[in-house]
PDB file of C-alpha atoms and ligand atoms in Angstrom:
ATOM      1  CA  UNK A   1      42.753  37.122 -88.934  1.00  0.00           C
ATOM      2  CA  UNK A   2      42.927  38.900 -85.274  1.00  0.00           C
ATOM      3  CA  UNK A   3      43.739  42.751 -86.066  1.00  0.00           C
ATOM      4  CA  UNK A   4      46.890  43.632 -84.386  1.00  0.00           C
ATOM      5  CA  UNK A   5      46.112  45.991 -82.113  1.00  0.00           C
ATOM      6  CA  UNK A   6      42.707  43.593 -81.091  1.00  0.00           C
ATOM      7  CA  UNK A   7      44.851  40.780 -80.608  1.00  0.00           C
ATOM      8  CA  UNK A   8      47.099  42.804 -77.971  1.00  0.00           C
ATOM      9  CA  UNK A   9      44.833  43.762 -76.275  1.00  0.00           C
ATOM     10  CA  UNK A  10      43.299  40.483 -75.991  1.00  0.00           C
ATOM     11  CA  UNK A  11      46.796  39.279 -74.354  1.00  0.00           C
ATOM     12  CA  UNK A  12      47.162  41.857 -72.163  1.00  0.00           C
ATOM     13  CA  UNK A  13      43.544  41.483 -71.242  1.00  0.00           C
ATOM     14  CA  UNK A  14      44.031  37.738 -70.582  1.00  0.00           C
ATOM     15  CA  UNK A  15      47.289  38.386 -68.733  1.00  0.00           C
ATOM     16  CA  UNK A  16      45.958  40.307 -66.369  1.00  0.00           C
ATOM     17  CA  UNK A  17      42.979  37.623 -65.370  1.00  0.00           C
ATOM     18  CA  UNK A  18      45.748  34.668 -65.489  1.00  0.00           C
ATOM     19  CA  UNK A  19      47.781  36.304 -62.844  1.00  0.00           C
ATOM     20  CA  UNK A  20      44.491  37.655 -60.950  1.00  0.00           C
ATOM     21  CA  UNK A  21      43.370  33.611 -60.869  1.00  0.00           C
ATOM     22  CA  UNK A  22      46.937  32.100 -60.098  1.00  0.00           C
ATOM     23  CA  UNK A  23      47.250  34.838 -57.404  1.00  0.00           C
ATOM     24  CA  UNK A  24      43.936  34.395 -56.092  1.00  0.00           C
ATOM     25  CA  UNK A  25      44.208  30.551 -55.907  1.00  0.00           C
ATOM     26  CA  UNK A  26      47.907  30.086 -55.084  1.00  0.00           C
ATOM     27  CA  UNK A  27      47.222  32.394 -52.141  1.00  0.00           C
ATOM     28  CA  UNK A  28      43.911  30.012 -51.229  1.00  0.00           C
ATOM     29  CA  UNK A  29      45.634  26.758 -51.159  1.00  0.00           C
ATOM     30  CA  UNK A  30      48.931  28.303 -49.754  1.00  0.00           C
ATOM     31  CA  UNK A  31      47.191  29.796 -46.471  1.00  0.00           C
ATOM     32  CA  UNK A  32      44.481  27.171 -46.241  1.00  0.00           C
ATOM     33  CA  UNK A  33      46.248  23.946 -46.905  1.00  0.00           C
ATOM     34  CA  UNK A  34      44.627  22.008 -43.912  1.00  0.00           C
ATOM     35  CA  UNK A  35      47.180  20.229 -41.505  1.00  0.00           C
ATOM     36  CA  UNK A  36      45.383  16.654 -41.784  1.00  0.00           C
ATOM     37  CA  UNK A  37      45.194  16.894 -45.455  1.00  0.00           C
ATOM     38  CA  UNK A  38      44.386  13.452 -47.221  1.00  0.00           C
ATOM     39  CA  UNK A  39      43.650  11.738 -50.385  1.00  0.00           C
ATOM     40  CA  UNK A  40      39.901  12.768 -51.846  1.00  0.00           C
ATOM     41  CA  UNK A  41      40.369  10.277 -54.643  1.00  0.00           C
ATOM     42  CA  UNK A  42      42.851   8.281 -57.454  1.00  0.00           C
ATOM     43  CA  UNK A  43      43.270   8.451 -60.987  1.00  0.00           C
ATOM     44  CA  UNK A  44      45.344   5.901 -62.876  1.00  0.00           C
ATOM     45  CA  UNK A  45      46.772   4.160 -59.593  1.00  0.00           C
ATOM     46  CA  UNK A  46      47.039   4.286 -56.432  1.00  0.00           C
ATOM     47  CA  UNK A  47      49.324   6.730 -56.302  1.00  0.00           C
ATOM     48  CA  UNK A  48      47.915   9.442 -58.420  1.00  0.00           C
ATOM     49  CA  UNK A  49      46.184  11.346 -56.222  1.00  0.00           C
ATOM     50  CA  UNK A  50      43.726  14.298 -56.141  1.00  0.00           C
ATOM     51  CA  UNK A  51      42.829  16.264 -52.794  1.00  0.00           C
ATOM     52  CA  UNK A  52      40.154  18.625 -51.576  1.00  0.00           C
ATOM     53  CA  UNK A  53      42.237  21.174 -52.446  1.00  0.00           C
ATOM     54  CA  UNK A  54      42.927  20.200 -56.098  1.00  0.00           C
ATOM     55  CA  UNK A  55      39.568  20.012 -56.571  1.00  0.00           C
ATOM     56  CA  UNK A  56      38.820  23.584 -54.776  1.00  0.00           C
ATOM     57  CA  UNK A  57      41.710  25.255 -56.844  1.00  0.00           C
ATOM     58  CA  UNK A  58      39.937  24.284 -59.938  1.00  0.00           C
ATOM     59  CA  UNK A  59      36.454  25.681 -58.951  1.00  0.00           C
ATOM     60  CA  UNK A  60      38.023  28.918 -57.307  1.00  0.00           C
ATOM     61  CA  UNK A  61      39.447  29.453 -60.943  1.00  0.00           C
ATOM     62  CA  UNK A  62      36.949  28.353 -63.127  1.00  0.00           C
ATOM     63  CA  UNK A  63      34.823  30.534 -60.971  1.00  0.00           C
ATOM     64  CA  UNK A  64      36.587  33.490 -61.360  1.00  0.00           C
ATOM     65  CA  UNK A  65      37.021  32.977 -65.575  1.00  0.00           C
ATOM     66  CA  UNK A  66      33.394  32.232 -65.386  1.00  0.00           C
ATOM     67  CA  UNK A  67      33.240  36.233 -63.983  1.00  0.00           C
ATOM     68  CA  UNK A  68      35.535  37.589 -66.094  1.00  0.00           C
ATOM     69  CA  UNK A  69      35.917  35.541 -69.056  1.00  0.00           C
ATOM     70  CA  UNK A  70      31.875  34.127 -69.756  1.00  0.00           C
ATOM     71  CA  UNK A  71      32.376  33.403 -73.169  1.00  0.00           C
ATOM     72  CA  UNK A  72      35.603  31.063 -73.465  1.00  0.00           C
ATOM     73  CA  UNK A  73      36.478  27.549 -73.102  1.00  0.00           C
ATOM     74  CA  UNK A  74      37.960  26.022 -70.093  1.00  0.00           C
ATOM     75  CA  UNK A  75      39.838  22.080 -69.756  1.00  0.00           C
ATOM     76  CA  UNK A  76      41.010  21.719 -66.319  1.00  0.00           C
ATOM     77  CA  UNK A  77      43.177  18.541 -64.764  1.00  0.00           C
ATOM     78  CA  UNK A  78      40.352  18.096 -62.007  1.00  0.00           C
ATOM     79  CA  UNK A  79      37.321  17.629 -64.767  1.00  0.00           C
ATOM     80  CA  UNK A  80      36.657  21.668 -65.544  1.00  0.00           C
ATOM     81  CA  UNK A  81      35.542  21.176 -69.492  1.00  0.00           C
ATOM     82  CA  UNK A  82      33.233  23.877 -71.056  1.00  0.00           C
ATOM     83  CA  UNK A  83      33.021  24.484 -74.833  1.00  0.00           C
ATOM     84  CA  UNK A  84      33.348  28.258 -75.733  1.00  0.00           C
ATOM     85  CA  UNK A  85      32.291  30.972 -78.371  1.00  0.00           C
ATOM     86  CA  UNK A  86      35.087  33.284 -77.995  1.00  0.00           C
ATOM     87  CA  UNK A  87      37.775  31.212 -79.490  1.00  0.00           C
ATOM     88  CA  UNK A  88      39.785  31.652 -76.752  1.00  0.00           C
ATOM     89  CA  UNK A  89      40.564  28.666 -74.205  1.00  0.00           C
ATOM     90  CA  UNK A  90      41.673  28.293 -70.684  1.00  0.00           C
ATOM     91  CA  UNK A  91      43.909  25.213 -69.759  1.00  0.00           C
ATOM     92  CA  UNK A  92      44.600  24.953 -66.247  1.00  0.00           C
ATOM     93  CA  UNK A  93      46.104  22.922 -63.182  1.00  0.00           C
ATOM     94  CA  UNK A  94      44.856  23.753 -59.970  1.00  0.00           C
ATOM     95  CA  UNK A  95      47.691  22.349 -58.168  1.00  0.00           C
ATOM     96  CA  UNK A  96      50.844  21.346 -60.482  1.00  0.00           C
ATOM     97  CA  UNK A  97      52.944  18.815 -57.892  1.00  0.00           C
ATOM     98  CA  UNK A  98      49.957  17.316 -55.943  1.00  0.00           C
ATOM     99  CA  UNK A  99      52.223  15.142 -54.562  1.00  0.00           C
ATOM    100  CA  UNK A 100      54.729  17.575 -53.042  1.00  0.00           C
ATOM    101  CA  UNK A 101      51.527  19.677 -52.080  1.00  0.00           C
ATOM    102  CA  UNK A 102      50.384  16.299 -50.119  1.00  0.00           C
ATOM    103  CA  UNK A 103      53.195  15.915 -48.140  1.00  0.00           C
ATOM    104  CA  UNK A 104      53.854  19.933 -47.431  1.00  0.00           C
ATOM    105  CA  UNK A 105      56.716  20.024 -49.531  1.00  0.00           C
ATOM    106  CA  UNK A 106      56.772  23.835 -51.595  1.00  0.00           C
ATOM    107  CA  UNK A 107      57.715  22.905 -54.545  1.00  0.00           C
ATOM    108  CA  UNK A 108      53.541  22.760 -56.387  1.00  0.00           C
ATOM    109  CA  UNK A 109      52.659  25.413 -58.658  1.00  0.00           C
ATOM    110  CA  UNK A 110      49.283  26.877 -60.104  1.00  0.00           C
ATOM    111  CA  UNK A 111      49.482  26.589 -64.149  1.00  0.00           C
ATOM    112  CA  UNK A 112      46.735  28.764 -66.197  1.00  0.00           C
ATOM    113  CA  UNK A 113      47.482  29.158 -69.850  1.00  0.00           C
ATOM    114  CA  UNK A 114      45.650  30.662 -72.237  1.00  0.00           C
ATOM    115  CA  UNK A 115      45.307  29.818 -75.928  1.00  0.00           C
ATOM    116  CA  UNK A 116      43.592  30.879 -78.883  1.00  0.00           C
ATOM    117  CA  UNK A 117      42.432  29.324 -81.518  1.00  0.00           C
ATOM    118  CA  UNK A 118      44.738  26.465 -80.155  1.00  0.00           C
ATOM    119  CA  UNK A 119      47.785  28.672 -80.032  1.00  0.00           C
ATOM    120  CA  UNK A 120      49.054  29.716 -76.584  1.00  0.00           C
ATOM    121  CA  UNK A 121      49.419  32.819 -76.098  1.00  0.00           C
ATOM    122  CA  UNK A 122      49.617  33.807 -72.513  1.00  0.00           C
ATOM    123  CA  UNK A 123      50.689  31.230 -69.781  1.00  0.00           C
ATOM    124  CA  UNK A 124      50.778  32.331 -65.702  1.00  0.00           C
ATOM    125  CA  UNK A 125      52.883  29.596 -63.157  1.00  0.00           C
ATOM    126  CA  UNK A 126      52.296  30.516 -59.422  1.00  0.00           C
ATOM    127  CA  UNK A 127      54.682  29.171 -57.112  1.00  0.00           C
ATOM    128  CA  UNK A 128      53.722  30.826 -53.837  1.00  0.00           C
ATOM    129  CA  UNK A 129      55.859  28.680 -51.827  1.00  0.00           C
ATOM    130  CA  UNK A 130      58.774  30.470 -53.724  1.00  0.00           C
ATOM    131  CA  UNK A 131      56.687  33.656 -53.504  1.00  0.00           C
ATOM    132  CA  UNK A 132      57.577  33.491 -57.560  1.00  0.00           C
ATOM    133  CA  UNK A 133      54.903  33.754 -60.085  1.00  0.00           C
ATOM    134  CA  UNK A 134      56.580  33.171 -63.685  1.00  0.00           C
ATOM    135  CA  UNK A 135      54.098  34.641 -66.488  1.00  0.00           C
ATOM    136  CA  UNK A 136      54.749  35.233 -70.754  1.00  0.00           C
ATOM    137  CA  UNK A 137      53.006  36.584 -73.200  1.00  0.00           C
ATOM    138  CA  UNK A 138      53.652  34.949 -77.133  1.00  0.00           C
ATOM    139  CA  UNK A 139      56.073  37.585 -78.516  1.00  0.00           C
ATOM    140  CA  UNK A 140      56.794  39.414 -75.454  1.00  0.00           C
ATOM    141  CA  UNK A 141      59.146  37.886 -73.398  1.00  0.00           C
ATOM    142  CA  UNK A 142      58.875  35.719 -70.235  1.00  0.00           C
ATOM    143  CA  UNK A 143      59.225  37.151 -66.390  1.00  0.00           C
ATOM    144  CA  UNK A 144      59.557  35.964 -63.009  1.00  0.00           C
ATOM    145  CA  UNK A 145      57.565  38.666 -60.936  1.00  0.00           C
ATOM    146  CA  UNK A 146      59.009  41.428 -62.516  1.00  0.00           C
ATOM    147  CA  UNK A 147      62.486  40.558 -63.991  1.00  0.00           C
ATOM    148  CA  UNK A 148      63.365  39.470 -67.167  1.00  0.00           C
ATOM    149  CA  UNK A 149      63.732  35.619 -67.553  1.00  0.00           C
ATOM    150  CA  UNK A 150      66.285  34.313 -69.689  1.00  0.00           C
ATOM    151  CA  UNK A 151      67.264  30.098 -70.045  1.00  0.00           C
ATOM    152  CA  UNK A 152      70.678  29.735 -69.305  1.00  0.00           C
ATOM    153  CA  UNK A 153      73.237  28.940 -72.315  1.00  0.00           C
ATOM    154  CA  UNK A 154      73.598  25.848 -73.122  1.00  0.00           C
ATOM    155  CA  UNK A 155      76.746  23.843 -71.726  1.00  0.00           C
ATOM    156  CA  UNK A 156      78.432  21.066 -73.126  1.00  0.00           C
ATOM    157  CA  UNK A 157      76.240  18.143 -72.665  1.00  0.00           C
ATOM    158  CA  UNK A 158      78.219  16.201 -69.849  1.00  0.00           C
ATOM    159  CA  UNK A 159      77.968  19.685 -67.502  1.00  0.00           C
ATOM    160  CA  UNK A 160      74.112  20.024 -68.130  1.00  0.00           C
ATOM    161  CA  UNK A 161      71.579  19.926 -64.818  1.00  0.00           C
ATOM    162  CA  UNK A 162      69.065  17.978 -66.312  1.00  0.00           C
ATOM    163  CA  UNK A 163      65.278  17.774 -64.401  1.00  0.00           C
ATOM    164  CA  UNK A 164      62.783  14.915 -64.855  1.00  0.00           C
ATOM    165  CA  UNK A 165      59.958  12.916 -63.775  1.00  0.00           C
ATOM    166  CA  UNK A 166      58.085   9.690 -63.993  1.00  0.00           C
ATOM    167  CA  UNK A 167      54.812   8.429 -64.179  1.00  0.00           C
ATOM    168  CA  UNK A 168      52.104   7.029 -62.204  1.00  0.00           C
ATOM    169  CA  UNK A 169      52.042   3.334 -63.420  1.00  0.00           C
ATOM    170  CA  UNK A 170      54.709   0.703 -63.117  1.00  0.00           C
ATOM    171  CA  UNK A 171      55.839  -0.283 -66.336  1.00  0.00           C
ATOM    172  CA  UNK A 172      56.154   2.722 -67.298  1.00  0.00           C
ATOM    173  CA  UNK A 173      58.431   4.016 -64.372  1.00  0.00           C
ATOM    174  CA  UNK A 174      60.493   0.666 -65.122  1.00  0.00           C
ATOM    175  CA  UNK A 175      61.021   2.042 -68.834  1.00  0.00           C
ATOM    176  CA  UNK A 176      61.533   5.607 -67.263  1.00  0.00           C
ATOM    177  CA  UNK A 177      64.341   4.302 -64.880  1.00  0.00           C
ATOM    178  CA  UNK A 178      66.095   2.750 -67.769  1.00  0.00           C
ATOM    179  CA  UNK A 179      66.391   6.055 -69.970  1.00  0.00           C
ATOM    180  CA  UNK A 180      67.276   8.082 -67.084  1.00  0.00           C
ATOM    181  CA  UNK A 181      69.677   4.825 -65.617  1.00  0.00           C
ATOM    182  CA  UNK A 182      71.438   5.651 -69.340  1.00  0.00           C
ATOM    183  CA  UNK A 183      71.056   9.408 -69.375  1.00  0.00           C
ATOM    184  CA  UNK A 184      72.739   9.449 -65.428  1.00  0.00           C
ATOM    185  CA  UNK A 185      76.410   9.298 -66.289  1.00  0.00           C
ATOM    186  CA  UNK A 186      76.438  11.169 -69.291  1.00  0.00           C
ATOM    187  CA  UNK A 187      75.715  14.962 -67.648  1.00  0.00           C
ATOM    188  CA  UNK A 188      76.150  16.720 -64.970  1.00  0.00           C
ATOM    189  CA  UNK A 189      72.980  15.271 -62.908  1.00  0.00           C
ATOM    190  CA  UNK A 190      69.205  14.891 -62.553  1.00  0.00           C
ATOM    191  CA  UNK A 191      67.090  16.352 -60.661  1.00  0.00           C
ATOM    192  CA  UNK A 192      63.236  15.278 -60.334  1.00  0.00           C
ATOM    193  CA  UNK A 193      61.279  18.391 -59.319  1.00  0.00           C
ATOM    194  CA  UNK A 194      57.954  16.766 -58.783  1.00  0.00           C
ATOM    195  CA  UNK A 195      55.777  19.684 -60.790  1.00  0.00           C
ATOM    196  CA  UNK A 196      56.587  20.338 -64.457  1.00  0.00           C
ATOM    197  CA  UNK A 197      54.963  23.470 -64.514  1.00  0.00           C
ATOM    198  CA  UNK A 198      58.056  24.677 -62.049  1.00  0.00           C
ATOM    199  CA  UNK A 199      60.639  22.651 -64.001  1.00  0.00           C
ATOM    200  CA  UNK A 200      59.629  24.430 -67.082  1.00  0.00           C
ATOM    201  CA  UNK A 201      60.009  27.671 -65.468  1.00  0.00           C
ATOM    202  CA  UNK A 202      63.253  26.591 -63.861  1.00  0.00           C
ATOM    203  CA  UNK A 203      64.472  26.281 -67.576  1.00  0.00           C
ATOM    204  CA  UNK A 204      62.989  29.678 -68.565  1.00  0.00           C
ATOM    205  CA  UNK A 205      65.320  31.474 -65.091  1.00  0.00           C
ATOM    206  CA  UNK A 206      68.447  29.480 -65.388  1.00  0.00           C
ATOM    207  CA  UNK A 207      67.902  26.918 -62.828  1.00  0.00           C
ATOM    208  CA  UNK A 208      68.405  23.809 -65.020  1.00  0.00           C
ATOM    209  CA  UNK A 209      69.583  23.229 -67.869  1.00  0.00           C
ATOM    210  CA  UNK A 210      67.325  20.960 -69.729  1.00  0.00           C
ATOM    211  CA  UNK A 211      63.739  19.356 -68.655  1.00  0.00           C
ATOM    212  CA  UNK A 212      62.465  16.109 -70.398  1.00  0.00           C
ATOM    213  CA  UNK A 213      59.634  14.083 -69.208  1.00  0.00           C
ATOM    214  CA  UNK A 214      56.999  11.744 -71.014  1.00  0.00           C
ATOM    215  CA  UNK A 215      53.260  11.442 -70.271  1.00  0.00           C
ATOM    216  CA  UNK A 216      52.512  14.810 -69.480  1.00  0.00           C
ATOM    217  CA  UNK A 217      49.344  16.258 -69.771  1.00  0.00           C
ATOM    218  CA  UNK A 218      48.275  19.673 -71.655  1.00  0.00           C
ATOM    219  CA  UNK A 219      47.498  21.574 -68.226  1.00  0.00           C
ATOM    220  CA  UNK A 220      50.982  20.339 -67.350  1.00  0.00           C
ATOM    221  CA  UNK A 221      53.046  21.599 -69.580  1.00  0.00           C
ATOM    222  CA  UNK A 222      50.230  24.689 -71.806  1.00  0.00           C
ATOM    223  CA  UNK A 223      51.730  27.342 -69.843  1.00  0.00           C
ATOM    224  CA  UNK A 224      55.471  26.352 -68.501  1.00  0.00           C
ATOM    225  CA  UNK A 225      56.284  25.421 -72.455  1.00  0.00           C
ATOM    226  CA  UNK A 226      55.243  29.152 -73.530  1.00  0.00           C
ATOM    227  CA  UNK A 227      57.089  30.841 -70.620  1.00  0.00           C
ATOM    228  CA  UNK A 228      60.524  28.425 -71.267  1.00  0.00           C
ATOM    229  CA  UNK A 229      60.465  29.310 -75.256  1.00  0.00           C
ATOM    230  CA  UNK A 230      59.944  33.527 -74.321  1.00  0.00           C
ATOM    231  CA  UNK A 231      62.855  32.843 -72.237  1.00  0.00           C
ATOM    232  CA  UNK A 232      65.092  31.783 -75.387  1.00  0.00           C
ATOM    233  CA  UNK A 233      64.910  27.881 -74.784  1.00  0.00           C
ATOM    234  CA  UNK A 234      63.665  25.234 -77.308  1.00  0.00           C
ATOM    235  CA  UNK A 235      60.757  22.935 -76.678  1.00  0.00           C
ATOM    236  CA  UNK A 236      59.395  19.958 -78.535  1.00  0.00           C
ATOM    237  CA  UNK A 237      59.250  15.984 -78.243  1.00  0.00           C
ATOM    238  CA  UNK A 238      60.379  13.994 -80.550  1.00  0.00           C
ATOM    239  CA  UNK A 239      62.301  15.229 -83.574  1.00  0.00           C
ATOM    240  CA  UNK A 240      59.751  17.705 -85.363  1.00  0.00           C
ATOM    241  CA  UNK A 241      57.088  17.529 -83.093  1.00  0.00           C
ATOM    242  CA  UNK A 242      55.536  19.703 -80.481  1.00  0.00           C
ATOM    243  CA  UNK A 243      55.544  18.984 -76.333  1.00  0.00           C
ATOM    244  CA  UNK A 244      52.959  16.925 -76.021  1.00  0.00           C
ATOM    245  CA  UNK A 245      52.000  13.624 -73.454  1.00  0.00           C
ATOM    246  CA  UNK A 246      54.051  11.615 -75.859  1.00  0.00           C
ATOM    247  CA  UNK A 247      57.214  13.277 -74.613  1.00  0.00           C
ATOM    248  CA  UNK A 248      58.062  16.750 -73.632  1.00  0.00           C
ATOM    249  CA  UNK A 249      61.791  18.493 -73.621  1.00  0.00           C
ATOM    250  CA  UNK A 250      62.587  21.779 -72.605  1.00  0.00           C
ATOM    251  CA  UNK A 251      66.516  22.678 -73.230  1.00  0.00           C
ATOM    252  CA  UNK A 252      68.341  25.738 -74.892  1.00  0.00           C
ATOM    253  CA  UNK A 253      69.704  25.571 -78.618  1.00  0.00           C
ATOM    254  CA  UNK A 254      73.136  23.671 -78.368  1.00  0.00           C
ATOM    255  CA  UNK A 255      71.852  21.429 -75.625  1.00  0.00           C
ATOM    256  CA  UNK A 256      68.294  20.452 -77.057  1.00  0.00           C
ATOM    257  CA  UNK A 257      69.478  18.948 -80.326  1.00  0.00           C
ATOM    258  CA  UNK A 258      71.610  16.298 -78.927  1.00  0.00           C
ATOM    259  CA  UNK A 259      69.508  15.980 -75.822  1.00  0.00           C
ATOM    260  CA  UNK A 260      66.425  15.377 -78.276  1.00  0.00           C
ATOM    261  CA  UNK A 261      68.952  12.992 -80.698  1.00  0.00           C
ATOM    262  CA  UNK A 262      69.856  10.967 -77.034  1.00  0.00           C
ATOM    263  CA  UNK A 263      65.897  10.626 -76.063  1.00  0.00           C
ATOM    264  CA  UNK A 264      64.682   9.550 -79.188  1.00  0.00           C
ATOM    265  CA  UNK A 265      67.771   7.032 -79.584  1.00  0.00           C
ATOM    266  CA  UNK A 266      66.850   5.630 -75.376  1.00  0.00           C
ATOM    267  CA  UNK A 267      63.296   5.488 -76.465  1.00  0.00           C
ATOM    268  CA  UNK A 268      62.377   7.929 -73.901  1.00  0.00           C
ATOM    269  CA  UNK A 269      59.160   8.481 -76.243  1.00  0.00           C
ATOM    270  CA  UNK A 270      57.901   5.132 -75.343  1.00  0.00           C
ATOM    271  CA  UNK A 271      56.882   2.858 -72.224  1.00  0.00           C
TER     272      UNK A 271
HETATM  273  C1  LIP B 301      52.634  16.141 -62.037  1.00  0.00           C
HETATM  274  C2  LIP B 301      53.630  16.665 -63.046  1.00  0.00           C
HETATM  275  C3  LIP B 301      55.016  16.047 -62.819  1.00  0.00           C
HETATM  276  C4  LIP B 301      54.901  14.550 -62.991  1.00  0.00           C
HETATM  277  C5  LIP B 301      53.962  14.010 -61.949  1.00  0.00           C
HETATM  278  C6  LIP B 301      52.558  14.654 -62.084  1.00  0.00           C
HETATM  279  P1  LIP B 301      50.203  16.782 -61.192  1.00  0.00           P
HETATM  280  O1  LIP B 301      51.383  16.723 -62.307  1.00  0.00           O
HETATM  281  O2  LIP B 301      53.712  18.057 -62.928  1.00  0.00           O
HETATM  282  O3  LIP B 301      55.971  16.547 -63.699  1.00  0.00           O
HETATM  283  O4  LIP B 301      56.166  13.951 -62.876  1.00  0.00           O
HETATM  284  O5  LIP B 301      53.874  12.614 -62.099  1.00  0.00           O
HETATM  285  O6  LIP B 301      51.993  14.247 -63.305  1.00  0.00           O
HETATM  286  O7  LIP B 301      49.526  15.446 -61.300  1.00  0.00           O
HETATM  287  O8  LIP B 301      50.807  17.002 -59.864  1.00  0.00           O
HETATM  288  O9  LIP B 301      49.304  17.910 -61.649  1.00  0.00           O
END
């Protein structure tokens, strides 16, 4: 067991190099994005996409945690893996919305989240095209820059702004169409954000209500999932389980249990 006053210090200590990396690489890929920016390669389809940048993100940060951080583990969305001593592990997406970064659209974020001993405990979003960088600490609250973030209360389920997002591959988008086809006249409406790192956040400063989406993965979701809970909202997937790529919701108490209840009973777990 961590002593107390070690194990703050570790936090702040991580803290500080989480927002030093998501500053230093948010500011990289928002001043350098080159005009003819392509596709460098795809993942599951044609349509997932990595660029240069994605790519250049990851090695600016792993770079960096290499400098300050030698002894700790690092997964990273673009192939960063290194086993650590320190117990402590880096999870990171070098560009969360690679899409919207593509096409020059602002809404991509930087997502660096820190856990130990599998437990996160710090997680950093940098979204530099909203010159916003969201950041919490486990225990300590969640900001955006330097004010207090708190999830808005919950409203009753038909008046709740609820964001979402779909997959890469086609049967699975036809299953995700159907929940959200269901989900559509039953609230207020849907937005799909096109980063989940920001829609997480977006929970966490009262900007939507509730967040669901399947088939995320950890670097995804690590960091926006710790900042949305410090900011008083629930997480999980399906009913007692944790966010994970199996389905991931994001609501505050009042509107997550019978969000959660109207997932599970659409399926939204499943393709
Ligand atoms: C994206 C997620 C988004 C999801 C996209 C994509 P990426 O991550 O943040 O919520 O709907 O399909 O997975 O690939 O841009 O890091």
């Amino acid at each position: 067991m961590t002593d107390p006053q070690t194990l703050d210090a570790l936090k702040a200590e991580l803290l500080d190099v989480a927002l030093e990396a998501a500053a230093r690489a948010g500011a990289f890929l928002r001043d350098g994005r080159p005009d003819d920016l392509g596709v460098a390669a795809t993942k599951t389809s044609a349509v997932d996409v990595v660029t240069e940048m994605d790519i250049a993100s990851e090695k600016l940060i792993t770079d960096f945690l290499a400098e300050r951080r030698p002894d700790d583990g690092v997964l990273g969305e673009e192939g960063a893996s290194r086993e650590g001593t320190s117990g402590v592990q880096w999870v990171i997406d070098p560009i969360d919305g690679t899409v919207n970064y593509l096409y020059g659209r602002p809404d991509w974020s930087v997502s660096i989240a820190a856990r130990k001993d599998g437990e996160t405990i710090v997680g950093v979003v940098a979204a530099p095209m909203r010159a916003e960088t969201y950041r919490a600490v486990l225990g300590q609250g969640a900001f955006v820059n330097d004010r207090p973030a708190h999830a808005r209360v919950a409203p009753p389920f038909e008046q709740a702004l609820v964001g979402t997002g779909f997959g890469y591959l086609e049967a699975r988008r036809v299953h995700q169409a159907d929940v959200v086809r269901q989900l559509i006249p039953k609230v207020r409406d849907i937005r799909r954000g096109g980063s989940a790192a920001i829609d997480l956040c977006d929970i966490a400063v009262g900007r939507m209500d509730a967040y669901y989406e399947r088939g995320l993965n950890p670097w995804d979701f690590a960091a926006g999932d710790l900042i949305a809970r410090e900011a008083g909202a629930l997480t999980g997937g399906r009913p007692g389980e944790p966010v994970s790529p199996e389905l991931t919701i994001a609501a505050p108490p009042g509107l997550f249990e019978p969000l959660q209840k109207w997932l599970e009973e659409l399926g939204a777990w499943h393709d």
